[in-house]
Short mmCIF file of C-alpha atoms and ligand atoms in Angstrom, two decimals:
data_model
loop_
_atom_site.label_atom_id
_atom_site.label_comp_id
_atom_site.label_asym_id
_atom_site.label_seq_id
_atom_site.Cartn_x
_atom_site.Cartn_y
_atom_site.Cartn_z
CA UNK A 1 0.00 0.00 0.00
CA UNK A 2 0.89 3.74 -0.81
CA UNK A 3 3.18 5.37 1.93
CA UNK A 4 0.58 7.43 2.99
CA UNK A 5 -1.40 4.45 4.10
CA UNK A 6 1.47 3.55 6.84
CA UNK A 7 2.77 6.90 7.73
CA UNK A 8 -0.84 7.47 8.94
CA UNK A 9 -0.98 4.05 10.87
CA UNK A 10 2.45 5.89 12.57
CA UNK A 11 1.25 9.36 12.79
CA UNK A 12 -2.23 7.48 15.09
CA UNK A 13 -0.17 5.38 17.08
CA UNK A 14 2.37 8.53 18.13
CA UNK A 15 -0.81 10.97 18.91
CA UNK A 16 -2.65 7.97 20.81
CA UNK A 17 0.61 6.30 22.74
CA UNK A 18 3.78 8.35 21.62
CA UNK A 19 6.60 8.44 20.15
CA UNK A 20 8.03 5.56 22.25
CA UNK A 21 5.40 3.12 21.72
CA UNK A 22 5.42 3.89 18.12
CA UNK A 23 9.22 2.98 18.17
CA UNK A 24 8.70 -0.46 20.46
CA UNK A 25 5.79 -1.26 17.16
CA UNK A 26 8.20 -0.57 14.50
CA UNK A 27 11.13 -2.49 15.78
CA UNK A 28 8.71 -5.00 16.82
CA UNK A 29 7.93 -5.39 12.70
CA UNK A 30 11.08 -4.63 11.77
CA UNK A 31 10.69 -1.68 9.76
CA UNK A 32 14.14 0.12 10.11
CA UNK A 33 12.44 3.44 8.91
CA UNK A 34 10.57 6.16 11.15
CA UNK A 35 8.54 8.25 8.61
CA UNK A 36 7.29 6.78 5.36
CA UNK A 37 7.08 8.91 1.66
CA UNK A 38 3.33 9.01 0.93
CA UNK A 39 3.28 8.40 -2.77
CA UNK A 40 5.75 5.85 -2.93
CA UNK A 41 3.83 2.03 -2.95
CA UNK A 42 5.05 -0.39 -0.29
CA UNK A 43 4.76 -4.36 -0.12
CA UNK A 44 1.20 -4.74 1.68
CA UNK A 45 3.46 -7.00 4.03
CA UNK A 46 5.16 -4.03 5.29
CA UNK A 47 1.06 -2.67 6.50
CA UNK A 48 0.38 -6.05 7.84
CA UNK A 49 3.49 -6.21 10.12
CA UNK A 50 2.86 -3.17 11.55
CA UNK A 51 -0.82 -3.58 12.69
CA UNK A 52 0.30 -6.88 14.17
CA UNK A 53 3.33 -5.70 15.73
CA UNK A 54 0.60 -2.60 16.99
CA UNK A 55 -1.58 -5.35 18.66
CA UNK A 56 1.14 -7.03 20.52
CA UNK A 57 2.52 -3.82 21.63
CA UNK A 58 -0.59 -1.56 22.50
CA UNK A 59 -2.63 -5.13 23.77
CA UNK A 60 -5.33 -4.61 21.52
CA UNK A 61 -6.56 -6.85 18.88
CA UNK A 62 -6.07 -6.32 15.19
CA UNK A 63 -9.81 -6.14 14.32
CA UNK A 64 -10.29 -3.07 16.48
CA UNK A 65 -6.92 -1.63 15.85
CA UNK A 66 -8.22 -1.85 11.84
CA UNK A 67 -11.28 -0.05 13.08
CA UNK A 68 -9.82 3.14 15.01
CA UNK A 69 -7.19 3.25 12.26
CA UNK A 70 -10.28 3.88 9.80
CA UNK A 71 -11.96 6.70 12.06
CA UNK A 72 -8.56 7.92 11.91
CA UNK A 73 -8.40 7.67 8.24
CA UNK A 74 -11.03 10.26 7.56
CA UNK A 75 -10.08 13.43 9.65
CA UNK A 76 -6.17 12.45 8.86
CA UNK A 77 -6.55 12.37 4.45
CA UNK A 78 -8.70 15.89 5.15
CA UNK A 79 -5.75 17.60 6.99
CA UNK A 80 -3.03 16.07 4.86
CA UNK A 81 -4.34 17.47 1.70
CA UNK A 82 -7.08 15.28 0.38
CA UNK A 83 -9.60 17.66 2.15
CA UNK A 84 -11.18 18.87 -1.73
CA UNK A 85 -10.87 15.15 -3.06
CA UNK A 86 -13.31 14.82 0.22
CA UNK A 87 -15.61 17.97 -0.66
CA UNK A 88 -15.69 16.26 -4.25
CA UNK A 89 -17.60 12.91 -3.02
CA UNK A 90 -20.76 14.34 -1.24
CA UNK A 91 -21.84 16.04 1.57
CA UNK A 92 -24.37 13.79 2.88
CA UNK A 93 -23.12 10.29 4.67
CA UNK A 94 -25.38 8.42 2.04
CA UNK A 95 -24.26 10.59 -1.00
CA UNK A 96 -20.33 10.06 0.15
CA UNK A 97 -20.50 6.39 0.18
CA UNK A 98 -22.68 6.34 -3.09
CA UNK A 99 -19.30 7.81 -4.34
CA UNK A 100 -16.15 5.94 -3.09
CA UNK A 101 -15.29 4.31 -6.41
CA UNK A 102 -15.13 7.73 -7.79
CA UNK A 103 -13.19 9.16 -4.87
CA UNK A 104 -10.28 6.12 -5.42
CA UNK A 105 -10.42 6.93 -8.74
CA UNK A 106 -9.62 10.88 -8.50
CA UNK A 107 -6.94 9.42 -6.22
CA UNK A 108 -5.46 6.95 -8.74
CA UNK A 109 -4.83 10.08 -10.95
CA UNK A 110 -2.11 10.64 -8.15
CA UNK A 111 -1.10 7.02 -7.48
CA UNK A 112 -1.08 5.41 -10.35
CA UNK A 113 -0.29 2.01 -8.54
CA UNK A 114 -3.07 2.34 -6.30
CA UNK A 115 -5.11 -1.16 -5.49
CA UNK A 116 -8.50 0.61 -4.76
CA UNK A 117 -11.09 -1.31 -3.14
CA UNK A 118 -14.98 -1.02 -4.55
CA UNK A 119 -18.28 -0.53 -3.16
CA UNK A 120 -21.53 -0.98 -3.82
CA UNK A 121 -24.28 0.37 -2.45
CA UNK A 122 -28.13 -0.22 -2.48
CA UNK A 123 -30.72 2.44 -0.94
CA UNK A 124 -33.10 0.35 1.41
CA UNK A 125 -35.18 3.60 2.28
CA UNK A 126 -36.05 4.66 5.86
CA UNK A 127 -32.31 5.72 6.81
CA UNK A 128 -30.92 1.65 5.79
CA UNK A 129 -28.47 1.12 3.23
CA UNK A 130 -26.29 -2.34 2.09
CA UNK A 131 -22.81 -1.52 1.37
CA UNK A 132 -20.98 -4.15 -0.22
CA UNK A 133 -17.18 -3.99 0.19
CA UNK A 134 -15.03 -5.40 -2.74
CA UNK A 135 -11.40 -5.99 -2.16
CA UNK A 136 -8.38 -7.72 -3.60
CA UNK A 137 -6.67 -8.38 0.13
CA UNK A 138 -8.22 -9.77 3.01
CA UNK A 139 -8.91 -8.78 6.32
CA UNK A 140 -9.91 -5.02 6.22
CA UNK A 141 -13.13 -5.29 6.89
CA UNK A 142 -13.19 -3.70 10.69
CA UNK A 143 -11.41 -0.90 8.78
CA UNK A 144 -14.46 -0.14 6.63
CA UNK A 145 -16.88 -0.34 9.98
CA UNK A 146 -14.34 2.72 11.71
CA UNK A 147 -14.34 4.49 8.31
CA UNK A 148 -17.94 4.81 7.74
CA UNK A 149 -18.38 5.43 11.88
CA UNK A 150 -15.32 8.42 10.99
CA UNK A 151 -17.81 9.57 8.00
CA UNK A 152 -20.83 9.82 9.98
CA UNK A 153 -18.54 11.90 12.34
CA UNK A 154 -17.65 14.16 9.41
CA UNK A 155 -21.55 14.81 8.41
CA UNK A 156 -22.94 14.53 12.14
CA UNK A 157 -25.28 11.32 11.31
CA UNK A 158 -24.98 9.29 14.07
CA UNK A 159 -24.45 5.95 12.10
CA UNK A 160 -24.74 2.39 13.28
CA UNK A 161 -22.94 -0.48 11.44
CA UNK A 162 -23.54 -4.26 11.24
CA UNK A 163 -21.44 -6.48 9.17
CA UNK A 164 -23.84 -9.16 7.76
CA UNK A 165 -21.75 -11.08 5.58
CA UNK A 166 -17.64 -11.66 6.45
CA UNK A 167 -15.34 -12.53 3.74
CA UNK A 168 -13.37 -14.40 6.39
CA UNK A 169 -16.40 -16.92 6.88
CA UNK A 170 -16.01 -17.80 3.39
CA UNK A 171 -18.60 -15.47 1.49
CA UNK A 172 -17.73 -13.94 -1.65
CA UNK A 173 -17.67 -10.52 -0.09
CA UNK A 174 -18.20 -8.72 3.23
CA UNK A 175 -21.53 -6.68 3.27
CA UNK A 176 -22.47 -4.08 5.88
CA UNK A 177 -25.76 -2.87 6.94
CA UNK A 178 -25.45 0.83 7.25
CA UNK A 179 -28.33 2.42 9.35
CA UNK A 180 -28.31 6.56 9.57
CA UNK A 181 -30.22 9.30 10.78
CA UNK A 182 -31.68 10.72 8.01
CA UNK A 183 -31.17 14.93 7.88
CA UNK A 184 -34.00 16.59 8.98
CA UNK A 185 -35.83 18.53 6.26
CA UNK A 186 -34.91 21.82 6.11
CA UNK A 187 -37.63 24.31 7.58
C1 HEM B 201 -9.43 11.64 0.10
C2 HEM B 201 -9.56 10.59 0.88
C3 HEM B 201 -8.95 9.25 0.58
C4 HEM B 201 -7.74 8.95 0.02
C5 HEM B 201 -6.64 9.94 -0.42
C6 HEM B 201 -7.66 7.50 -0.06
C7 HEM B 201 -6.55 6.81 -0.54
C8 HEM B 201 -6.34 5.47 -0.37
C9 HEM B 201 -5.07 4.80 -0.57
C10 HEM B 201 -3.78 5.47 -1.00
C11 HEM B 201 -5.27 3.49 -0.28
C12 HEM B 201 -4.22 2.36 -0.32
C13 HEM B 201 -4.43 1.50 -1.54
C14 HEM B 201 -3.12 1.16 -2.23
O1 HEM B 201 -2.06 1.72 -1.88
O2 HEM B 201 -3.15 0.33 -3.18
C15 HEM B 201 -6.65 3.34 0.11
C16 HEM B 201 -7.22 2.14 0.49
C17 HEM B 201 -8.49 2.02 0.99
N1 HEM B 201 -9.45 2.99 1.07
FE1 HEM B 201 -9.21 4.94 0.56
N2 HEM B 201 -8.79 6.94 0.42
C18 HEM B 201 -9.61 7.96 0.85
C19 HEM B 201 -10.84 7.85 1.44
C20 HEM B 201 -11.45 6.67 1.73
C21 HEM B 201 -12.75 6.57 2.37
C22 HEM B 201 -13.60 7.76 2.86
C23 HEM B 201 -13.04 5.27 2.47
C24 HEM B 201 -14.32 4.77 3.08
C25 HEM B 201 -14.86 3.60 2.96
C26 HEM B 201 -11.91 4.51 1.93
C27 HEM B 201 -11.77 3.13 1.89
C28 HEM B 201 -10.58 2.45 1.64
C29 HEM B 201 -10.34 1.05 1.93
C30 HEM B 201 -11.32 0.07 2.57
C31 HEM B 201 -9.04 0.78 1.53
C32 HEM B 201 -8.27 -0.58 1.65
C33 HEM B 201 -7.89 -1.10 0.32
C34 HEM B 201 -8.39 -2.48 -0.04
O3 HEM B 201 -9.47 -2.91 0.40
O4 HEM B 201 -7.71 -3.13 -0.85
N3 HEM B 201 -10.98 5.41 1.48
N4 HEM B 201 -7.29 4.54 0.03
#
C-alpha cells in the first residue's frame, strides 16, 4: 500500500501512545524506517506487520486496531491534503459512500499504482443502506466499519454499522448494513 497508508498508521499510534510506543511497534515489525514517503507504494506486508506488531505492543486486537485506524483515516486524508478530493464525493453520509469508487479513482490520478477497493451500495429507504465492500486483500473489513463510523462523524449522522456477511467466513464478499439518521428537512 501507498506510503501514505502507513505513515498514517504511525502518525495514530504517536498521537494515541507516543513516540516511544510507536518505536517499540516498529522495531517489533522490523521496519528500520521512522517516517514513510506518501506516494511511494510499499509491499502490503510491510502494513500487515505493523498492525500486528501494533496489537502485541498496545494489547489490543487487530480487528479493532483496523477499526480506530479507519476513524482515523477520515479526519487524517482531510488535513493532509485530500480535504477537496473529500468535498468532491458528497456532503451527505449516504451521498459520500454512493461515491467511493469515484473518490479512489480521482486518487489513482495521483497514485497510479493504487489497489482501490470497490463498493456498492443499495438504498433500502427509511435511513438503511447495504454496502458491499469489494477488495483484492483480506482482512480489512473492521477498517471499513471505523471508516464509515469516521464519516458519519464528518456529516454529524450518528451511524450504526452491522457487518452481515464476512469474507473471512467464506462469502464472496463482506456486506455491511449501514443504518443513519436521516437529515431533517430543512424548515
Ligand atoms: C481523500 C480521501 C482518501 C484517500 C486519499 C484515499 C486513498 C487510499 C489509498 C492510498 C489506499 C491504499 C491502496 C493502495 O495503496 O493500493 C486506500 C485504500 C483504501 N481505502 Fe481509501 N482513500 C480515501 C478515502 C477513503 C474513504 C472515505 C473510504 C471509506 C470507505 C476509503 C476506503 C478504503 C479502503 C477500505 C481501503 C483498503 C484497500 C483495499 O481494500 O484493498 N478510502 N485509500
Amino acid at each position: 500500500m501507498y506510503g501514505l497508508v502507513n505513515q498514517a498508521i504511525r502518525d495514530m499510534i504517536c498521537v494515541n501512545h507516543g513516540q516511544e510506543a510507536w518505536d517499540r511497534v516498529r522495531q517489533r515489525a522490523e521496519v528500520k524506517v521512522d517516517r514513510f514517503q506518501g506516494m511511494e507504494p510499499y509491499p502490503d506486508d510491510l502494513t500487515h506487520r505493523l498492525v500486528m506488531a501494533a496489537s502485541v505492543e498496545l494489547e489490543e486486537t487487530p480487528d479493532a486496531l483496523l477499526r480506530a485506524f479507519g476513524e482515523f483515516w477520515v479526519t487524517y486524508t482531510a488535513s493532509e491534503g485530500y480535504g477537496p478530493l473529500m468535498e468532491m464525493a458528497g456532503s451527505s453520509l449516504p451521498e459520500f459512500l454512493h461515491n467511493l469508487d469515484d473518490l479512489h479513482a480521482r486518487v489513482g490520478v495521483n497514485f497510479p499504482q493504487l489497489v482501490p477497493p470497490s463498493f456498492d451500495t443499495e438504498e433500502l429507504g427509511e435511513g438503511t443502506m447495504h454496502l458491499h465492500y469489494h477488495s483484492q486483500r483480506q482482512g480489512l473489513a473492521p477498517m471499513v466499519i471505523g471508516l464509515v463510523e469516521g464519516l458519519g462523524d464528518r456529516f454529524d449522522t450518528p451511524v450504526e454499522v452491522e457487518q452481515l456477511a464476512c469474507r473471512r467466513d467464506g462469502a464472496d464478499h463482506d456486506v455491511f448494513a449501514v443504518r443513519y439518521d436521516e437529515p431533517a428537512d430543512p424548515p
